């Protein structure tokens, strides 16, 4: 069999994933999907092995194949899937689950009556019910407060839409048109992928298709093992903290031990704090996806994602910890714990491979949810989005400024024009700040100010900014960066600072100021060229006082 043919099939699968990605982007109803790209799509084989994936957020790197494997566990030989079936799932504790807002659509692909593949996608639906708008709460104590739960159920059976589920969703969410629009966009994207898989099989034959996908998976494994040899063998340990659980309790220790050999990478989180009261918990399936993100960054960052590339990686943690939470604990703010887990592995490994990993970055999604009644349309709105901040400097260059966190990947912030049109807010300020930190031979990237003025008659704010008490970390003599936090500036001038908060009441004229951290510096500040410091001063990245104190300029 010609190797060229196998590579053409592999490239065709990747192209099918890209087409699925664009379909979901163009047909979804929520800005967090079509602007922020908070979703992922993929194709797997009949066993759930990942063949191709299109990512907006890296936090879904373990989601697509895992959700298919969990689907197969439920729909086994005694209860098989049939052609035309479509499954939806958002279980946080299994199948690549994260929190209820991230809903997967799983589409079994049949060719001449035989199951040949799955297409799937996972997207953040802005509203899924629950106690507070946006289906996120920093004070939830059990999952039942966080929204609707779809435990691997059929939204379509043999091609027939389950209208009862549609009615159930419509009757239990605050934005039914948007939520159902995102559902149908997910189904459409899966259908597009299925058609492309079938067209590949029809052109090249099923046997050739199977050979190509097996070859692709083995190639991913070989490339990863080759990359592992560049990381020094050994056992490395570290510790971090989750500062708060939403109730003012904490900090809660997070521990990791990494074992690296020429053929295996093991991340062991045993010894981490037990799951906590509140929503700052991460299920084990979410921990796996976080570890995959870091693992791929240091092994095969330029290789298209496939299941073979993750075969050498193992994640270990006993059930019931803050990074392996079990039902029915709350997990809606899982992403803060996920990013702290990635950051911990990153900090442990960075001294070993400084050519691959920079100093610490903002370490938070800094997700904000502002809800209210739009002053022009009188319609209920929910703004939900991640925020950008500073990344750490590396051994060769300054840290990036204005980038989303490591969990967000290829996603974006929402443009000002879109947010001011769709929501009852006005953006008063969007700028890099110079609150300090990140000094070094290479300067950490600046964090940002983002100010929202409320123009609706009342609104509510929910947000989670971990890193309000722990700075981003520097490397090799570079200084630590700064903090994440947000504050409410009342129209009378009164200010309140927060790290985690739920449903804070806002009045017309109040300002919500979001402050994201500056990344850590690399190298001693005294080694930074005077010309670079002067350019930082000119650009407003540092103040004259900071230049004099830390750079002697």
Short mmCIF file of C-alpha atoms in Angstrom, two decimals, residues 144-507:
data_model
loop_
_atom_site.label_atom_id
_atom_site.label_comp_id
_atom_site.label_asym_id
_atom_site.label_seq_id
_atom_site.Cartn_x
_atom_site.Cartn_y
_atom_site.Cartn_z
CA UNK A 144 -27.36 20.17 41.26
CA UNK A 145 -26.97 23.93 41.75
CA UNK A 146 -24.94 24.31 38.56
CA UNK A 147 -27.38 23.48 35.77
CA UNK A 148 -28.89 20.74 33.64
CA UNK A 149 -27.09 17.40 33.53
CA UNK A 150 -27.12 15.22 30.38
CA UNK A 151 -25.76 11.79 31.41
CA UNK A 152 -25.06 10.45 27.88
CA UNK A 153 -28.58 10.63 26.49
CA UNK A 154 -29.89 10.39 22.93
CA UNK A 155 -30.96 13.73 21.48
CA UNK A 156 -31.71 11.81 18.27
CA UNK A 157 -32.75 8.17 17.95
CA UNK A 158 -32.30 6.71 14.47
CA UNK A 159 -32.52 10.22 13.03
CA UNK A 160 -35.61 11.33 14.99
CA UNK A 161 -35.17 14.35 17.24
CA UNK A 162 -36.21 13.83 20.86
CA UNK A 163 -38.60 16.77 21.22
CA UNK A 164 -39.11 16.07 24.92
CA UNK A 165 -35.47 16.88 25.65
CA UNK A 166 -35.72 20.04 23.55
CA UNK A 167 -38.76 21.11 25.57
CA UNK A 168 -36.93 20.29 28.81
CA UNK A 169 -33.97 22.48 27.85
CA UNK A 170 -36.22 25.30 26.65
CA UNK A 171 -38.09 25.30 29.95
CA UNK A 172 -35.01 25.33 32.19
CA UNK A 173 -32.53 27.83 30.76
CA UNK A 174 -32.52 31.62 30.76
CA UNK A 175 -31.49 31.97 27.09
CA UNK A 176 -33.39 29.17 25.31
CA UNK A 177 -32.87 30.47 21.78
CA UNK A 178 -29.12 30.75 22.23
CA UNK A 179 -28.77 27.44 24.07
CA UNK A 180 -30.78 25.45 21.52
CA UNK A 181 -28.98 27.21 18.70
CA UNK A 182 -25.67 26.01 20.11
CA UNK A 183 -27.08 22.47 20.37
CA UNK A 184 -28.14 22.39 16.72
CA UNK A 185 -24.81 23.93 15.67
CA UNK A 186 -23.04 21.06 17.43
CA UNK A 187 -25.19 18.49 15.64
CA UNK A 188 -24.57 20.22 12.29
CA UNK A 189 -20.80 20.20 12.82
CA UNK A 190 -20.85 16.49 13.70
CA UNK A 191 -22.91 15.72 10.59
CA UNK A 192 -20.42 17.55 8.37
CA UNK A 193 -17.57 15.51 9.82
CA UNK A 194 -19.50 12.28 9.33
CA UNK A 195 -20.10 13.07 5.65
CA UNK A 196 -16.40 13.73 5.12
CA UNK A 197 -15.37 10.46 6.79
CA UNK A 198 -17.79 8.52 4.61
CA UNK A 199 -16.50 10.26 1.47
CA UNK A 200 -12.91 9.27 2.40
CA UNK A 201 -13.96 5.64 2.87
CA UNK A 202 -15.91 5.61 -0.39
CA UNK A 203 -12.89 6.96 -2.28
CA UNK A 204 -10.15 4.79 -0.81
CA UNK A 205 -11.97 1.78 0.68
CA UNK A 206 -12.59 0.80 4.30
CA UNK A 207 -9.50 -1.40 4.62
CA UNK A 208 -7.21 1.38 3.38
CA UNK A 209 -8.90 3.87 5.70
CA UNK A 210 -8.33 1.57 8.71
CA UNK A 211 -4.68 1.07 7.74
CA UNK A 212 -4.18 4.83 7.42
CA UNK A 213 -5.70 5.66 10.81
CA UNK A 214 -3.67 2.92 12.55
CA UNK A 215 -0.51 4.17 10.87
CA UNK A 216 -1.31 7.74 11.96
CA UNK A 217 -1.79 6.70 15.61
CA UNK A 218 1.48 4.74 15.63
CA UNK A 219 3.28 7.72 14.07
CA UNK A 220 2.02 9.99 16.86
CA UNK A 221 3.35 7.58 19.47
CA UNK A 222 6.77 7.31 17.79
CA UNK A 223 7.16 11.08 17.52
CA UNK A 224 6.26 11.56 21.19
CA UNK A 225 8.71 8.91 22.39
CA UNK A 226 11.47 10.54 20.33
CA UNK A 227 10.64 13.90 21.94
CA UNK A 228 10.63 12.41 25.45
CA UNK A 229 14.30 11.48 25.05
CA UNK A 230 15.15 15.19 25.09
CA UNK A 231 13.79 15.56 28.65
CA UNK A 232 16.21 14.39 31.37
CA UNK A 233 15.09 11.14 33.00
CA UNK A 234 14.24 11.41 36.66
CA UNK A 235 11.62 12.00 39.34
CA UNK A 236 10.65 15.62 39.97
CA UNK A 237 8.27 17.02 42.60
CA UNK A 238 6.56 20.28 43.40
CA UNK A 239 3.69 21.89 45.24
CA UNK A 240 1.24 24.71 44.61
CA UNK A 241 -1.99 25.96 46.21
CA UNK A 242 -5.60 26.72 45.44
CA UNK A 243 -5.95 29.91 47.46
CA UNK A 244 -9.69 29.96 48.10
CA UNK A 245 -12.83 27.86 47.68
CA UNK A 246 -15.32 30.73 47.43
CA UNK A 247 -16.05 30.68 51.17
CA UNK A 248 -12.84 32.34 52.36
CA UNK A 249 -11.29 28.99 53.28
CA UNK A 250 -7.85 27.86 52.18
CA UNK A 251 -5.18 27.67 50.92
CA UNK A 252 -5.42 24.05 49.79
CA UNK A 253 -2.19 22.29 48.79
CA UNK A 254 -1.79 20.74 45.35
CA UNK A 255 1.06 18.25 44.94
CA UNK A 256 2.61 16.64 41.88
CA UNK A 257 5.37 14.13 41.21
CA UNK A 258 6.58 13.68 37.62
CA UNK A 259 8.46 10.58 36.51
CA UNK A 260 10.21 10.81 33.14
CA UNK A 261 11.79 7.88 31.29
CA UNK A 262 12.74 7.43 27.65
CA UNK A 263 9.31 5.93 26.92
CA UNK A 264 6.96 7.17 29.63
CA UNK A 265 5.76 10.33 31.37
CA UNK A 266 3.82 9.87 34.63
CA UNK A 267 2.12 12.74 36.47
CA UNK A 268 1.14 11.69 40.01
CA UNK A 269 -1.08 14.07 42.00
CA UNK A 270 -1.58 11.85 45.04
CA UNK A 271 -1.26 13.78 48.28
CA UNK A 272 -3.25 16.75 47.03
CA UNK A 273 -5.92 18.20 49.33
CA UNK A 274 -9.32 16.45 49.45
CA UNK A 275 -12.13 17.95 47.38
CA UNK A 276 -13.47 21.11 48.98
CA UNK A 277 -16.73 22.82 49.76
CA UNK A 278 -17.39 25.14 46.85
CA UNK A 279 -16.84 24.93 43.10
CA UNK A 280 -13.02 25.10 42.96
CA UNK A 281 -12.80 21.37 42.31
CA UNK A 282 -11.57 19.47 39.26
CA UNK A 283 -12.72 15.99 38.26
CA UNK A 284 -10.08 13.45 37.24
CA UNK A 285 -11.10 13.64 33.59
CA UNK A 286 -10.33 17.37 33.68
CA UNK A 287 -6.97 16.68 35.30
CA UNK A 288 -6.07 14.37 32.40
CA UNK A 289 -6.86 17.06 29.86
CA UNK A 290 -4.69 19.55 31.73
CA UNK A 291 -1.78 17.13 31.81
CA UNK A 292 -2.23 16.45 28.11
CA UNK A 293 -1.95 20.17 27.36
CA UNK A 294 1.40 20.47 29.10
CA UNK A 295 2.64 17.13 27.76
CA UNK A 296 1.89 18.08 24.16
CA UNK A 297 3.57 21.47 24.60
CA UNK A 298 6.87 19.81 25.56
CA UNK A 299 6.76 16.87 23.14
CA UNK A 300 4.84 17.36 19.89
CA UNK A 301 3.47 20.93 19.81
CA UNK A 302 3.48 21.06 16.00
CA UNK A 303 1.98 17.61 15.40
CA UNK A 304 -1.77 17.50 14.77
CA UNK A 305 -3.41 16.00 17.84
CA UNK A 306 -4.03 12.27 17.75
CA UNK A 307 -4.50 9.58 20.36
CA UNK A 308 -1.19 7.87 19.66
CA UNK A 309 0.74 10.93 20.81
CA UNK A 310 -0.72 10.54 24.31
CA UNK A 311 -0.03 6.81 24.76
CA UNK A 312 3.25 7.39 26.67
CA UNK A 313 1.53 9.67 29.21
CA UNK A 314 -0.15 8.48 32.40
CA UNK A 315 -1.96 10.46 35.09
CA UNK A 316 -2.34 9.08 38.60
CA UNK A 317 -4.50 10.35 41.47
CA UNK A 318 -6.71 8.69 44.04
CA UNK A 319 -10.42 9.65 43.84
CA UNK A 320 -11.82 12.44 45.97
CA UNK A 321 -9.07 15.07 45.86
CA UNK A 322 -9.34 18.67 44.69
CA UNK A 323 -8.05 17.46 41.29
CA UNK A 324 -10.01 14.18 41.19
CA UNK A 325 -13.36 15.24 42.64
CA UNK A 326 -16.26 12.79 42.63
CA UNK A 327 -20.03 13.26 42.40
CA UNK A 328 -21.94 15.20 43.51
CA UNK A 329 -19.38 17.87 44.38
CA UNK A 330 -19.57 21.26 42.63
CA UNK A 331 -17.10 21.85 39.78
CA UNK A 332 -18.35 24.88 37.84
CA UNK A 333 -15.09 26.79 38.46
CA UNK A 334 -13.02 23.72 37.52
CA UNK A 335 -10.93 25.75 35.05
CA UNK A 336 -9.08 27.60 37.81
CA UNK A 337 -7.93 24.31 39.33
CA UNK A 338 -7.14 22.90 35.89
CA UNK A 339 -4.82 25.80 35.08
CA UNK A 340 -3.16 25.61 38.50
CA UNK A 341 -2.47 21.92 37.79
CA UNK A 342 -0.90 22.76 34.42
CA UNK A 343 1.08 25.57 36.03
CA UNK A 344 2.43 23.23 38.69
CA UNK A 345 3.74 20.72 36.13
CA UNK A 346 5.09 23.64 34.11
CA UNK A 347 6.97 25.09 37.10
CA UNK A 348 8.46 21.70 37.97
CA UNK A 349 9.74 21.07 34.43
CA UNK A 350 10.72 24.59 33.32
CA UNK A 351 14.24 24.52 34.89
CA UNK A 352 14.93 21.26 33.02
CA UNK A 353 13.77 22.45 29.60
CA UNK A 354 13.98 26.27 29.55
CA UNK A 355 14.05 26.16 25.75
CA UNK A 356 10.49 24.81 25.81
CA UNK A 357 8.86 26.43 28.85
CA UNK A 358 8.93 30.11 29.94
CA UNK A 359 8.37 31.60 33.38
CA UNK A 360 4.90 31.62 34.95
CA UNK A 361 1.92 33.29 33.29
CA UNK A 362 -1.37 34.74 34.54
CA UNK A 363 -2.52 31.28 35.72
CA UNK A 364 -6.24 32.02 35.54
CA UNK A 365 -9.00 32.10 32.95
CA UNK A 366 -10.25 35.25 34.72
CA UNK A 367 -13.71 34.36 33.42
CA UNK A 368 -16.37 37.01 33.98
CA UNK A 369 -20.13 36.64 33.77
CA UNK A 370 -22.20 39.84 33.73
CA UNK A 371 -25.98 39.53 33.36
CA UNK A 372 -28.90 41.92 33.22
CA UNK A 373 -31.62 43.40 30.98
CA UNK A 374 -30.35 45.11 27.83
CA UNK A 375 -31.43 48.80 27.91
CA UNK A 376 -32.28 48.86 24.19
CA UNK A 377 -33.92 45.47 23.57
CA UNK A 378 -35.28 44.71 27.06
CA UNK A 379 -33.88 41.21 26.55
CA UNK A 380 -31.98 39.28 29.22
CA UNK A 381 -28.24 39.06 28.45
CA UNK A 382 -25.26 37.15 29.84
CA UNK A 383 -21.73 38.17 28.92
CA UNK A 384 -19.37 35.24 29.47
CA UNK A 385 -15.74 35.28 28.39
CA UNK A 386 -12.10 34.59 29.34
CA UNK A 387 -9.70 37.49 29.74
CA UNK A 388 -6.16 38.09 28.52
CA UNK A 389 -3.09 38.85 30.60
CA UNK A 390 0.68 38.49 30.77
CA UNK A 391 2.84 35.48 29.98
CA UNK A 392 6.24 34.78 31.47
CA UNK A 393 9.53 35.67 29.85
CA UNK A 394 11.75 32.94 28.42
CA UNK A 395 15.47 32.42 28.01
CA UNK A 396 15.37 34.24 24.66
CA UNK A 397 12.63 36.88 24.71
CA UNK A 398 10.20 38.97 26.77
CA UNK A 399 6.89 37.48 27.81
CA UNK A 400 3.87 37.89 25.55
CA UNK A 401 1.42 40.64 26.46
CA UNK A 402 -2.34 40.39 26.14
CA UNK A 403 -2.65 36.61 25.70
CA UNK A 404 -5.26 34.25 27.14
CA UNK A 405 -4.22 31.58 29.63
CA UNK A 406 -2.71 28.19 28.84
CA UNK A 407 -6.15 26.59 29.20
CA UNK A 408 -7.63 28.81 26.49
CA UNK A 409 -5.23 27.99 23.65
CA UNK A 410 -6.46 29.26 20.30
CA UNK A 411 -9.45 31.11 21.73
CA UNK A 412 -9.97 34.87 21.75
CA UNK A 413 -11.56 37.63 23.77
CA UNK A 414 -14.85 39.12 22.59
CA UNK A 415 -14.43 42.29 20.47
CA UNK A 416 -15.54 45.52 22.14
CA UNK A 417 -18.03 46.25 19.36
CA UNK A 418 -19.76 42.88 19.84
CA UNK A 419 -19.96 43.16 23.62
CA UNK A 420 -21.31 46.71 23.57
CA UNK A 421 -23.95 45.71 21.03
CA UNK A 422 -25.03 42.47 22.70
CA UNK A 423 -24.76 43.42 26.38
CA UNK A 424 -25.75 46.28 28.68
CA UNK A 425 -22.19 47.46 29.23
CA UNK A 426 -19.71 49.98 27.88
CA UNK A 427 -15.95 49.39 27.79
CA UNK A 428 -14.33 52.36 29.53
CA UNK A 429 -10.72 51.17 29.44
CA UNK A 430 -8.76 48.36 27.79
CA UNK A 431 -5.02 48.78 28.39
CA UNK A 432 -1.81 47.20 29.59
CA UNK A 433 -1.06 48.09 33.20
CA UNK A 434 2.26 48.68 34.91
CA UNK A 435 1.40 47.57 38.44
CA UNK A 436 4.88 46.06 38.64
CA UNK A 437 6.62 42.68 38.72
CA UNK A 438 8.18 40.47 36.09
CA UNK A 439 11.50 42.32 36.11
CA UNK A 440 14.41 40.46 34.54
CA UNK A 441 16.89 40.28 31.70
CA UNK A 442 13.76 39.40 29.80
CA UNK A 443 10.67 41.18 31.12
CA UNK A 444 7.41 39.35 31.87
CA UNK A 445 4.49 40.33 29.64
CA UNK A 446 2.20 42.99 31.08
CA UNK A 447 -1.22 42.23 32.46
CA UNK A 448 -4.25 44.26 31.48
CA UNK A 449 -6.97 46.55 32.79
CA UNK A 450 -10.44 46.01 31.39
CA UNK A 451 -13.17 48.32 32.73
CA UNK A 452 -16.87 47.68 32.13
CA UNK A 453 -19.36 50.45 32.90
CA UNK A 454 -22.86 49.15 33.56
CA UNK A 455 -25.43 50.94 31.40
CA UNK A 456 -28.39 48.65 32.08
CA UNK A 457 -30.68 49.32 35.02
CA UNK A 458 -28.99 46.88 37.34
CA UNK A 459 -26.86 43.82 36.61
CA UNK A 460 -25.08 40.98 38.40
CA UNK A 461 -21.46 39.85 38.33
CA UNK A 462 -19.93 36.40 38.84
CA UNK A 463 -16.19 35.88 38.38
CA UNK A 464 -13.24 33.74 39.47
CA UNK A 465 -9.69 35.17 39.44
CA UNK A 466 -7.33 32.85 41.31
CA UNK A 467 -3.87 34.33 41.67
CA UNK A 468 -5.12 37.20 43.83
CA UNK A 469 -2.78 36.13 46.64
CA UNK A 470 -0.04 34.26 44.71
CA UNK A 471 2.09 36.04 42.10
CA UNK A 472 3.16 34.57 38.79
CA UNK A 473 6.62 33.02 39.21
CA UNK A 474 9.93 34.16 37.76
CA UNK A 475 12.86 32.02 36.58
CA UNK A 476 16.64 32.06 36.80
CA UNK A 477 16.81 35.24 38.86
CA UNK A 478 13.83 36.91 37.21
CA UNK A 479 11.31 38.53 39.55
CA UNK A 480 7.83 37.22 40.17
CA UNK A 481 5.04 38.97 38.30
CA UNK A 482 1.83 40.37 39.77
CA UNK A 483 -1.72 39.39 40.77
CA UNK A 484 -5.11 38.71 39.21
CA UNK A 485 -8.10 40.41 40.83
CA UNK A 486 -11.21 42.36 40.03
CA UNK A 487 -12.92 45.22 41.79
CA UNK A 488 -16.29 46.91 41.73
CA UNK A 489 -16.03 50.71 41.69
CA UNK A 490 -19.37 52.12 42.75
CA UNK A 491 -20.63 55.35 41.21
CA UNK A 492 -20.09 57.01 44.59
CA UNK A 493 -16.38 56.10 44.42
CA UNK A 494 -16.48 53.20 46.89
CA UNK A 495 -14.28 50.24 45.83
CA UNK A 496 -14.37 46.53 46.73
CA UNK A 497 -11.67 44.06 45.62
CA UNK A 498 -12.43 40.39 44.87
CA UNK A 499 -10.86 37.09 43.86
CA UNK A 500 -14.00 34.92 43.75
CA UNK A 501 -17.55 36.27 43.84
CA UNK A 502 -21.03 35.24 42.75
CA UNK A 503 -24.00 37.36 41.68
CA UNK A 504 -22.63 40.65 43.00
CA UNK A 505 -25.39 43.24 42.47
CA UNK A 506 -24.44 46.17 40.23
CA UNK A 507 -26.17 49.48 39.54
#
